[in-house]
Amino acid sequence: MNEVIGLVIIGIGVAFNLLGCIGLVRLPDVYNRLQASTKCVTLGTWSILLGTFLICGFTAIGMKAILCGVLIAFASPTAAHALARGAHKAGIKLWERSVCDKYEEDGK
Amino acid sequence: MNKLSLFVIALLTWLSLTWTLNYQDVLAGIAISLSITFLLGDIYVINPRKIFSPKRMFWFLYSLLVFSVYCIKANFIIAYRVLHPGLLISPGIVKVKTEMMSPLGRAFLANYITLTPGTLTVDIEGEYLYIHWIYVMTEDVERATGIIAGRFESILKRVFE
């Protein structure tokens, strides 16, 4: 039973990772694309890891999946934040149809 | 006390990573945890009493629950916006004010905001967070704070302050 649930959750994760990749191609500028890549992680990769944990249970593999999830939870937003800040500091403009840029207005 | 808690956390992480109680693995784990404790103990500044307090643990787990609900909801909304032929986005960077004082609490708030689909923390300046928002509903600081940070801030305050 656990295996079936695990496989369904892994399927959901793969589907959301696919959606994230479509977003990566379709969205216009670097900031929106970073949004798509962090979106992949939350429901996509965590679902795959959770499915792995459900299938393997409390074994070496399942515990590694959980630890990977914790590690990703710290690493992914930090990397996205660093890339976005770096891109803004390097002078990359927002998409021309963007609504506002308070960061630019405050002269940072 | 501070270093002891770091040692315990490092050893627990090691044990769950190897997932055996074979004495060789445990001895290697103790050696590695000790070296981590003495190399990095000085930059580990969290008050250990805060980590092991059950009340804070409970609120932290509750914040994870609230976060997953918002996260799943927002995932579907963003997926719809991205798949829509007209690409229903109006991105922009808005300013959000936080009342959180502790640096770790601010870091957690920023990470929660980044992991929620649709919002991405670009920078923290003092008590202001600059958030890239894929669908800007309001440019006003107060209202943006209510929509983006308000849902996590009240819970995270109980965890970190």
PDB file of C-alpha atoms in Angstrom:
ATOM      1  CA  MET A   1       0.000   0.000   0.000  1.00  0.00           C
ATOM      2  CA  ASN A   2       2.775   2.379   0.961  1.00  0.00           C
ATOM      3  CA  GLU A   3       4.438   1.666  -2.355  1.00  0.00           C
ATOM      4  CA  VAL A   4       1.364   2.729  -4.329  1.00  0.00           C
ATOM      5  CA  ILE A   5       1.000   5.969  -2.367  1.00  0.00           C
ATOM      6  CA  GLY A   6       4.729   6.609  -2.736  1.00  0.00           C
ATOM      7  CA  LEU A   7       4.628   6.084  -6.490  1.00  0.00           C
ATOM      8  CA  VAL A   8       1.621   8.423  -6.835  1.00  0.00           C
ATOM      9  CA  ILE A   9       3.449  11.121  -4.855  1.00  0.00           C
ATOM     10  CA  ILE A  10       6.583  10.637  -6.970  1.00  0.00           C
ATOM     11  CA  GLY A  11       4.391  11.042 -10.054  1.00  0.00           C
ATOM     12  CA  ILE A  12       2.977  14.316  -8.719  1.00  0.00           C
ATOM     13  CA  GLY A  13       6.520  15.495  -8.017  1.00  0.00           C
ATOM     14  CA  VAL A  14       7.703  14.716 -11.529  1.00  0.00           C
ATOM     15  CA  ALA A  15       4.644  16.505 -12.985  1.00  0.00           C
ATOM     16  CA  PHE A  16       5.376  19.642 -10.949  1.00  0.00           C
ATOM     17  CA  ASN A  17       9.047  19.549 -11.896  1.00  0.00           C
ATOM     18  CA  LEU A  18       7.912  19.427 -15.526  1.00  0.00           C
ATOM     19  CA  LEU A  19       5.668  22.465 -14.941  1.00  0.00           C
ATOM     20  CA  GLY A  20       8.637  24.258 -13.382  1.00  0.00           C
ATOM     21  CA  CYS A  21      10.750  23.521 -16.475  1.00  0.00           C
ATOM     22  CA  ILE A  22       7.984  24.845 -18.739  1.00  0.00           C
ATOM     23  CA  GLY A  23       7.938  27.985 -16.600  1.00  0.00           C
ATOM     24  CA  LEU A  24      11.714  28.241 -16.905  1.00  0.00           C
ATOM     25  CA  VAL A  25      11.370  28.357 -20.697  1.00  0.00           C
ATOM     26  CA  ARG A  26       8.284  30.576 -20.918  1.00  0.00           C
ATOM     27  CA  LEU A  27       8.941  33.267 -18.327  1.00  0.00           C
ATOM     28  CA  PRO A  28      10.623  36.432 -19.574  1.00  0.00           C
ATOM     29  CA  ASP A  29      13.487  37.570 -17.315  1.00  0.00           C
ATOM     30  CA  VAL A  30      16.022  36.189 -14.847  1.00  0.00           C
ATOM     31  CA  TYR A  31      13.956  36.962 -11.716  1.00  0.00           C
ATOM     32  CA  ASN A  32      10.814  35.258 -12.989  1.00  0.00           C
ATOM     33  CA  ARG A  33      12.882  32.272 -14.073  1.00  0.00           C
ATOM     34  CA  LEU A  34      14.362  31.989 -10.592  1.00  0.00           C
ATOM     35  CA  GLN A  35      10.793  31.890  -9.309  1.00  0.00           C
ATOM     36  CA  ALA A  36      10.114  28.913 -11.572  1.00  0.00           C
ATOM     37  CA  SER A  37      13.219  27.109 -10.375  1.00  0.00           C
ATOM     38  CA  THR A  38      12.408  27.531  -6.666  1.00  0.00           C
ATOM     39  CA  LYS A  39       8.835  26.466  -7.380  1.00  0.00           C
ATOM     40  CA  CYS A  40      10.218  23.206  -8.767  1.00  0.00           C
ATOM     41  CA  VAL A  41      11.872  22.467  -5.455  1.00  0.00           C
ATOM     42  CA  THR A  42       8.921  22.962  -3.148  1.00  0.00           C
ATOM     43  CA  LEU A  43       6.276  20.669  -4.504  1.00  0.00           C
ATOM     44  CA  GLY A  44       8.357  18.855  -7.137  1.00  0.00           C
ATOM     45  CA  THR A  45      11.528  17.656  -5.466  1.00  0.00           C
ATOM     46  CA  TRP A  46      10.049  17.364  -1.984  1.00  0.00           C
ATOM     47  CA  SER A  47       7.289  15.138  -3.344  1.00  0.00           C
ATOM     48  CA  ILE A  48       9.846  12.875  -5.000  1.00  0.00           C
ATOM     49  CA  LEU A  49      11.843  12.655  -1.750  1.00  0.00           C
ATOM     50  CA  LEU A  50       8.696  12.061   0.301  1.00  0.00           C
ATOM     51  CA  GLY A  51       7.625   9.301  -2.092  1.00  0.00           C
ATOM     52  CA  THR A  52      11.052   7.694  -1.762  1.00  0.00           C
ATOM     53  CA  PHE A  53      10.727   7.842   2.016  1.00  0.00           C
ATOM     54  CA  LEU A  54       7.265   6.250   1.903  1.00  0.00           C
ATOM     55  CA  ILE A  55       8.486   3.398  -0.271  1.00  0.00           C
ATOM     56  CA  CYS A  56      11.711   2.699   1.632  1.00  0.00           C
ATOM     57  CA  GLY A  57      10.502   3.532   5.153  1.00  0.00           C
ATOM     58  CA  PHE A  58      12.934   3.974   8.042  1.00  0.00           C
ATOM     59  CA  THR A  59      15.926   2.499   6.253  1.00  0.00           C
ATOM     60  CA  ALA A  60      19.234   4.037   5.220  1.00  0.00           C
ATOM     61  CA  ILE A  61      17.725   5.160   1.898  1.00  0.00           C
ATOM     62  CA  GLY A  62      14.559   6.655   3.394  1.00  0.00           C
ATOM     63  CA  MET A  63      16.461   8.625   6.053  1.00  0.00           C
ATOM     64  CA  LYS A  64      18.839   9.981   3.406  1.00  0.00           C
ATOM     65  CA  ALA A  65      15.815  11.183   1.432  1.00  0.00           C
ATOM     66  CA  ILE A  66      14.534  13.097   4.471  1.00  0.00           C
ATOM     67  CA  LEU A  67      17.976  14.624   5.131  1.00  0.00           C
ATOM     68  CA  CYS A  68      18.194  15.669   1.466  1.00  0.00           C
ATOM     69  CA  GLY A  69      14.848  17.423   1.873  1.00  0.00           C
ATOM     70  CA  VAL A  70      16.118  19.365   4.892  1.00  0.00           C
ATOM     71  CA  LEU A  71      19.331  20.293   3.090  1.00  0.00           C
ATOM     72  CA  ILE A  72      17.411  21.483   0.009  1.00  0.00           C
ATOM     73  CA  ALA A  73      15.116  23.554   2.232  1.00  0.00           C
ATOM     74  CA  PHE A  74      18.144  25.590   3.295  1.00  0.00           C
ATOM     75  CA  ALA A  75      20.226  25.541   0.127  1.00  0.00           C
ATOM     76  CA  SER A  76      17.617  26.323  -2.525  1.00  0.00           C
ATOM     77  CA  PRO A  77      16.198  29.624  -1.190  1.00  0.00           C
ATOM     78  CA  THR A  78      19.689  30.830  -0.242  1.00  0.00           C
ATOM     79  CA  ALA A  79      20.975  30.176  -3.752  1.00  0.00           C
ATOM     80  CA  ALA A  80      17.929  31.820  -5.354  1.00  0.00           C
ATOM     81  CA  HIS A  81      18.335  34.855  -3.093  1.00  0.00           C
ATOM     82  CA  ALA A  82      22.048  35.158  -3.887  1.00  0.00           C
ATOM     83  CA  LEU A  83      21.433  34.865  -7.648  1.00  0.00           C
ATOM     84  CA  ALA A  84      18.618  37.444  -7.628  1.00  0.00           C
ATOM     85  CA  ARG A  85      20.627  39.936  -5.563  1.00  0.00           C
ATOM     86  CA  GLY A  86      23.714  39.381  -7.687  1.00  0.00           C
ATOM     87  CA  ALA A  87      21.756  39.882 -10.899  1.00  0.00           C
ATOM     88  CA  HIS A  88      20.253  43.119  -9.587  1.00  0.00           C
ATOM     89  CA  LYS A  89      23.639  44.419  -8.421  1.00  0.00           C
ATOM     90  CA  ALA A  90      25.100  43.575 -11.837  1.00  0.00           C
ATOM     91  CA  GLY A  91      22.529  45.903 -13.406  1.00  0.00           C
ATOM     92  CA  ILE A  92      20.195  43.418 -15.075  1.00  0.00           C
ATOM     93  CA  LYS A  93      16.884  45.183 -15.646  1.00  0.00           C
ATOM     94  CA  LEU A  94      13.478  43.755 -14.881  1.00  0.00           C
ATOM     95  CA  TRP A  95      11.189  42.739 -17.718  1.00  0.00           C
ATOM     96  CA  GLU A  96       9.847  45.858 -19.526  1.00  0.00           C
ATOM     97  CA  ARG A  97       6.250  45.108 -18.508  1.00  0.00           C
ATOM     98  CA  SER A  98       7.110  44.879 -14.809  1.00  0.00           C
ATOM     99  CA  VAL A  99       4.946  46.954 -12.502  1.00  0.00           C
ATOM    100  CA  CYS A 100       7.372  48.446 -10.008  1.00  0.00           C
ATOM    101  CA  ASP A 101      10.925  48.161  -8.729  1.00  0.00           C
ATOM    102  CA  LYS A 102      11.198  49.457  -5.172  1.00  0.00           C
ATOM    103  CA  TYR A 103      14.739  48.103  -4.913  1.00  0.00           C
ATOM    104  CA  GLU A 104      15.867  50.351  -7.776  1.00  0.00           C
ATOM    105  CA  GLU A 105      13.952  53.333  -6.367  1.00  0.00           C
ATOM    106  CA  ASP A 106      15.723  53.020  -3.024  1.00  0.00           C
ATOM    107  CA  GLY A 107      19.016  53.246  -4.889  1.00  0.00           C
ATOM    108  CA  LYS A 108      20.459  49.927  -3.783  1.00  0.00           C
TER     109      LYS A 108
ATOM    110  CA  MET B   1      26.297  24.003  26.827  1.00  0.00           C
ATOM    111  CA  ASN B   2      26.380  25.739  23.474  1.00  0.00           C
ATOM    112  CA  LYS B   3      28.998  23.374  22.077  1.00  0.00           C
ATOM    113  CA  LEU B   4      27.312  20.352  23.626  1.00  0.00           C
ATOM    114  CA  SER B   5      24.079  21.070  21.750  1.00  0.00           C
ATOM    115  CA  LEU B   6      26.004  21.468  18.491  1.00  0.00           C
ATOM    116  CA  PHE B   7      27.718  18.129  19.167  1.00  0.00           C
ATOM    117  CA  VAL B   8      24.370  16.409  19.829  1.00  0.00           C
ATOM    118  CA  ILE B   9      22.825  17.809  16.651  1.00  0.00           C
ATOM    119  CA  ALA B  10      25.836  16.833  14.533  1.00  0.00           C
ATOM    120  CA  LEU B  11      25.879  13.313  15.991  1.00  0.00           C
ATOM    121  CA  LEU B  12      22.128  12.839  15.454  1.00  0.00           C
ATOM    122  CA  THR B  13      22.487  13.982  11.838  1.00  0.00           C
ATOM    123  CA  TRP B  14      25.359  11.544  11.344  1.00  0.00           C
ATOM    124  CA  LEU B  15      23.443   8.655  12.896  1.00  0.00           C
ATOM    125  CA  SER B  16      20.379   9.243  10.735  1.00  0.00           C
ATOM    126  CA  LEU B  17      22.620   9.555   7.688  1.00  0.00           C
ATOM    127  CA  THR B  18      24.356   6.212   8.229  1.00  0.00           C
ATOM    128  CA  TRP B  19      21.361   4.566   9.992  1.00  0.00           C
ATOM    129  CA  THR B  20      23.343   1.820  11.710  1.00  0.00           C
ATOM    130  CA  LEU B  21      24.457   1.396  15.304  1.00  0.00           C
ATOM    131  CA  ASN B  22      27.595  -0.503  14.288  1.00  0.00           C
ATOM    132  CA  TYR B  23      30.296   0.618  16.747  1.00  0.00           C
ATOM    133  CA  GLN B  24      32.726   1.615  13.956  1.00  0.00           C
ATOM    134  CA  ASP B  25      30.205   3.980  12.376  1.00  0.00           C
ATOM    135  CA  VAL B  26      29.268   5.469  15.734  1.00  0.00           C
ATOM    136  CA  LEU B  27      32.939   5.999  16.652  1.00  0.00           C
ATOM    137  CA  ALA B  28      33.594   7.719  13.307  1.00  0.00           C
ATOM    138  CA  GLY B  29      30.497   9.867  13.900  1.00  0.00           C
ATOM    139  CA  ILE B  30      31.698  10.881  17.364  1.00  0.00           C
ATOM    140  CA  ALA B  31      35.125  11.801  15.976  1.00  0.00           C
ATOM    141  CA  ILE B  32      33.648  13.864  13.149  1.00  0.00           C
ATOM    142  CA  SER B  33      31.088  15.571  15.399  1.00  0.00           C
ATOM    143  CA  LEU B  34      33.840  16.472  17.883  1.00  0.00           C
ATOM    144  CA  SER B  35      36.008  17.989  15.163  1.00  0.00           C
ATOM    145  CA  ILE B  36      33.024  19.955  13.816  1.00  0.00           C
ATOM    146  CA  THR B  37      32.247  21.167  17.330  1.00  0.00           C
ATOM    147  CA  PHE B  38      35.768  22.462  17.887  1.00  0.00           C
ATOM    148  CA  LEU B  39      36.243  23.904  14.406  1.00  0.00           C
ATOM    149  CA  LEU B  40      32.870  25.626  14.005  1.00  0.00           C
ATOM    150  CA  GLY B  41      31.628  25.976  17.586  1.00  0.00           C
ATOM    151  CA  ASP B  42      32.516  29.656  17.724  1.00  0.00           C
ATOM    152  CA  ILE B  43      30.278  30.726  14.844  1.00  0.00           C
ATOM    153  CA  TYR B  44      27.305  28.786  16.212  1.00  0.00           C
ATOM    154  CA  VAL B  45      25.589  31.479  18.225  1.00  0.00           C
ATOM    155  CA  ILE B  46      22.065  30.203  18.829  1.00  0.00           C
ATOM    156  CA  ASN B  47      20.889  29.994  22.404  1.00  0.00           C
ATOM    157  CA  PRO B  48      20.633  26.204  22.997  1.00  0.00           C
ATOM    158  CA  ARG B  49      17.753  26.567  25.456  1.00  0.00           C
ATOM    159  CA  LYS B  50      15.640  27.924  22.620  1.00  0.00           C
ATOM    160  CA  ILE B  51      16.206  24.896  20.375  1.00  0.00           C
ATOM    161  CA  PHE B  52      15.145  22.276  22.879  1.00  0.00           C
ATOM    162  CA  SER B  53      12.133  24.110  24.296  1.00  0.00           C
ATOM    163  CA  PRO B  54       9.007  22.039  23.474  1.00  0.00           C
ATOM    164  CA  LYS B  55       6.811  25.117  23.028  1.00  0.00           C
ATOM    165  CA  ARG B  56       9.078  26.505  20.313  1.00  0.00           C
ATOM    166  CA  MET B  57       9.306  23.059  18.690  1.00  0.00           C
ATOM    167  CA  PHE B  58       5.526  22.877  18.575  1.00  0.00           C
ATOM    168  CA  TRP B  59       5.189  26.314  16.967  1.00  0.00           C
ATOM    169  CA  PHE B  60       7.944  25.464  14.496  1.00  0.00           C
ATOM    170  CA  LEU B  61       6.088  22.307  13.405  1.00  0.00           C
ATOM    171  CA  TYR B  62       2.879  24.327  13.188  1.00  0.00           C
ATOM    172  CA  SER B  63       4.645  26.893  10.984  1.00  0.00           C
ATOM    173  CA  LEU B  64       5.753  24.044   8.704  1.00  0.00           C
ATOM    174  CA  LEU B  65       2.124  22.910   8.443  1.00  0.00           C
ATOM    175  CA  VAL B  66       0.856  26.409   7.619  1.00  0.00           C
ATOM    176  CA  PHE B  67       3.686  26.783   5.129  1.00  0.00           C
ATOM    177  CA  SER B  68       2.834  23.540   3.299  1.00  0.00           C
ATOM    178  CA  VAL B  69      -0.816  24.543   2.953  1.00  0.00           C
ATOM    179  CA  TYR B  70       0.108  27.943   1.450  1.00  0.00           C
ATOM    180  CA  CYS B  71       2.805  26.336  -0.649  1.00  0.00           C
ATOM    181  CA  ILE B  72       0.505  23.768  -2.284  1.00  0.00           C
ATOM    182  CA  LYS B  73      -2.158  26.414  -2.918  1.00  0.00           C
ATOM    183  CA  ALA B  74       0.315  28.845  -4.448  1.00  0.00           C
ATOM    184  CA  ASN B  75       1.892  26.092  -6.561  1.00  0.00           C
ATOM    185  CA  PHE B  76      -1.388  25.478  -8.361  1.00  0.00           C
ATOM    186  CA  ILE B  77      -2.016  29.213  -8.864  1.00  0.00           C
ATOM    187  CA  ILE B  78       1.447  29.780 -10.337  1.00  0.00           C
ATOM    188  CA  ALA B  79       1.194  26.648 -12.497  1.00  0.00           C
ATOM    189  CA  TYR B  80      -2.065  28.005 -13.925  1.00  0.00           C
ATOM    190  CA  ARG B  81      -0.525  31.435 -14.589  1.00  0.00           C
ATOM    191  CA  VAL B  82       2.506  29.926 -16.331  1.00  0.00           C
ATOM    192  CA  LEU B  83       0.493  27.510 -18.483  1.00  0.00           C
ATOM    193  CA  HIS B  84      -2.090  30.140 -19.502  1.00  0.00           C
ATOM    194  CA  PRO B  85      -1.515  31.177 -23.151  1.00  0.00           C
ATOM    195  CA  GLY B  86      -1.569  34.848 -22.187  1.00  0.00           C
ATOM    196  CA  LEU B  87       1.076  34.372 -19.416  1.00  0.00           C
ATOM    197  CA  LEU B  88      -0.906  36.066 -16.634  1.00  0.00           C
ATOM    198  CA  ILE B  89       1.966  37.739 -14.791  1.00  0.00           C
ATOM    199  CA  SER B  90       2.774  41.303 -13.763  1.00  0.00           C
ATOM    200  CA  PRO B  91       6.077  41.059 -11.911  1.00  0.00           C
ATOM    201  CA  GLY B  92       7.760  43.676  -9.767  1.00  0.00           C
ATOM    202  CA  ILE B  93       9.857  44.180  -6.660  1.00  0.00           C
ATOM    203  CA  VAL B  94       7.899  45.336  -3.601  1.00  0.00           C
ATOM    204  CA  LYS B  95       9.024  46.367  -0.156  1.00  0.00           C
ATOM    205  CA  VAL B  96       7.905  44.505   2.970  1.00  0.00           C
ATOM    206  CA  LYS B  97       8.464  45.532   6.572  1.00  0.00           C
ATOM    207  CA  THR B  98       9.190  42.899   9.202  1.00  0.00           C
ATOM    208  CA  GLU B  99       8.831  43.233  12.955  1.00  0.00           C
ATOM    209  CA  MET B 100      11.129  40.297  13.605  1.00  0.00           C
ATOM    210  CA  MET B 101      14.234  41.243  15.563  1.00  0.00           C
ATOM    211  CA  SER B 102      16.403  38.090  15.683  1.00  0.00           C
ATOM    212  CA  PRO B 103      18.628  37.500  12.617  1.00  0.00           C
ATOM    213  CA  LEU B 104      17.789  33.795  12.508  1.00  0.00           C
ATOM    214  CA  GLY B 105      14.066  34.595  12.551  1.00  0.00           C
ATOM    215  CA  ARG B 106      14.539  37.020   9.669  1.00  0.00           C
ATOM    216  CA  ALA B 107      16.499  34.424   7.729  1.00  0.00           C
ATOM    217  CA  PHE B 108      13.715  31.866   8.254  1.00  0.00           C
ATOM    218  CA  LEU B 109      11.055  34.385   7.209  1.00  0.00           C
ATOM    219  CA  ALA B 110      13.021  35.200   4.034  1.00  0.00           C
ATOM    220  CA  ASN B 111      13.439  31.498   3.250  1.00  0.00           C
ATOM    221  CA  TYR B 112       9.753  30.773   3.783  1.00  0.00           C
ATOM    222  CA  ILE B 113       8.895  33.656   1.460  1.00  0.00           C
ATOM    223  CA  THR B 114      11.313  32.408  -1.186  1.00  0.00           C
ATOM    224  CA  LEU B 115      10.053  28.829  -1.002  1.00  0.00           C
ATOM    225  CA  THR B 116       6.427  29.934  -1.412  1.00  0.00           C
ATOM    226  CA  PRO B 117       5.847  30.017  -5.160  1.00  0.00           C
ATOM    227  CA  GLY B 118       5.351  33.500  -6.564  1.00  0.00           C
ATOM    228  CA  THR B 119       7.523  35.417  -4.130  1.00  0.00           C
ATOM    229  CA  LEU B 120      11.333  35.651  -3.995  1.00  0.00           C
ATOM    230  CA  THR B 121      13.405  37.556  -1.458  1.00  0.00           C
ATOM    231  CA  VAL B 122      15.958  39.716  -3.268  1.00  0.00           C
ATOM    232  CA  ASP B 123      17.559  41.509  -0.303  1.00  0.00           C
ATOM    233  CA  ILE B 124      17.173  42.377   3.368  1.00  0.00           C
ATOM    234  CA  GLU B 125      18.042  45.920   4.457  1.00  0.00           C
ATOM    235  CA  GLY B 126      17.510  46.455   8.175  1.00  0.00           C
ATOM    236  CA  GLU B 127      13.843  45.768   8.800  1.00  0.00           C
ATOM    237  CA  TYR B 128      12.831  45.930   5.142  1.00  0.00           C
ATOM    238  CA  LEU B 129      12.679  42.938   2.824  1.00  0.00           C
ATOM    239  CA  TYR B 130      12.686  43.456  -0.944  1.00  0.00           C
ATOM    240  CA  ILE B 131      10.459  40.823  -2.524  1.00  0.00           C
ATOM    241  CA  HIS B 132      10.207  39.987  -6.199  1.00  0.00           C
ATOM    242  CA  TRP B 133       6.537  39.191  -6.695  1.00  0.00           C
ATOM    243  CA  ILE B 134       5.337  37.450  -9.834  1.00  0.00           C
ATOM    244  CA  TYR B 135       1.855  38.987  -9.623  1.00  0.00           C
ATOM    245  CA  VAL B 136       1.944  42.355  -7.854  1.00  0.00           C
ATOM    246  CA  MET B 137      -1.412  42.946  -6.160  1.00  0.00           C
ATOM    247  CA  THR B 138      -0.417  46.092  -4.296  1.00  0.00           C
ATOM    248  CA  GLU B 139       2.623  48.373  -4.191  1.00  0.00           C
ATOM    249  CA  ASP B 140       1.780  49.688  -0.732  1.00  0.00           C
ATOM    250  CA  VAL B 141       4.255  48.571   1.953  1.00  0.00           C
ATOM    251  CA  GLU B 142       1.634  47.884   4.664  1.00  0.00           C
ATOM    252  CA  ARG B 143      -0.698  45.860   2.484  1.00  0.00           C
ATOM    253  CA  ALA B 144       2.111  43.922   0.803  1.00  0.00           C
ATOM    254  CA  THR B 145       3.415  43.059   4.283  1.00  0.00           C
ATOM    255  CA  GLY B 146       0.000  41.727   5.229  1.00  0.00           C
ATOM    256  CA  ILE B 147      -0.277  39.558   2.141  1.00  0.00           C
ATOM    257  CA  ILE B 148       3.292  38.212   1.869  1.00  0.00           C
ATOM    258  CA  ALA B 149       4.825  38.185   5.359  1.00  0.00           C
ATOM    259  CA  GLY B 150       1.792  38.359   7.617  1.00  0.00           C
ATOM    260  CA  ARG B 151       0.849  34.716   7.238  1.00  0.00           C
ATOM    261  CA  PHE B 152       4.196  33.445   8.583  1.00  0.00           C
ATOM    262  CA  GLU B 153       5.415  36.288  10.752  1.00  0.00           C
ATOM    263  CA  SER B 154       3.066  35.875  13.722  1.00  0.00           C
ATOM    264  CA  ILE B 155       3.944  32.173  14.006  1.00  0.00           C
ATOM    265  CA  LEU B 156       7.681  32.609  13.458  1.00  0.00           C
ATOM    266  CA  LYS B 157       7.753  35.271  16.170  1.00  0.00           C
ATOM    267  CA  ARG B 158       6.674  32.657  18.686  1.00  0.00           C
ATOM    268  CA  VAL B 159       9.440  30.334  17.520  1.00  0.00           C
ATOM    269  CA  PHE B 160      12.401  32.698  17.459  1.00  0.00           C
ATOM    270  CA  GLU B 161      11.616  35.466  19.963  1.00  0.00           C
TER     271      GLU B 161
END
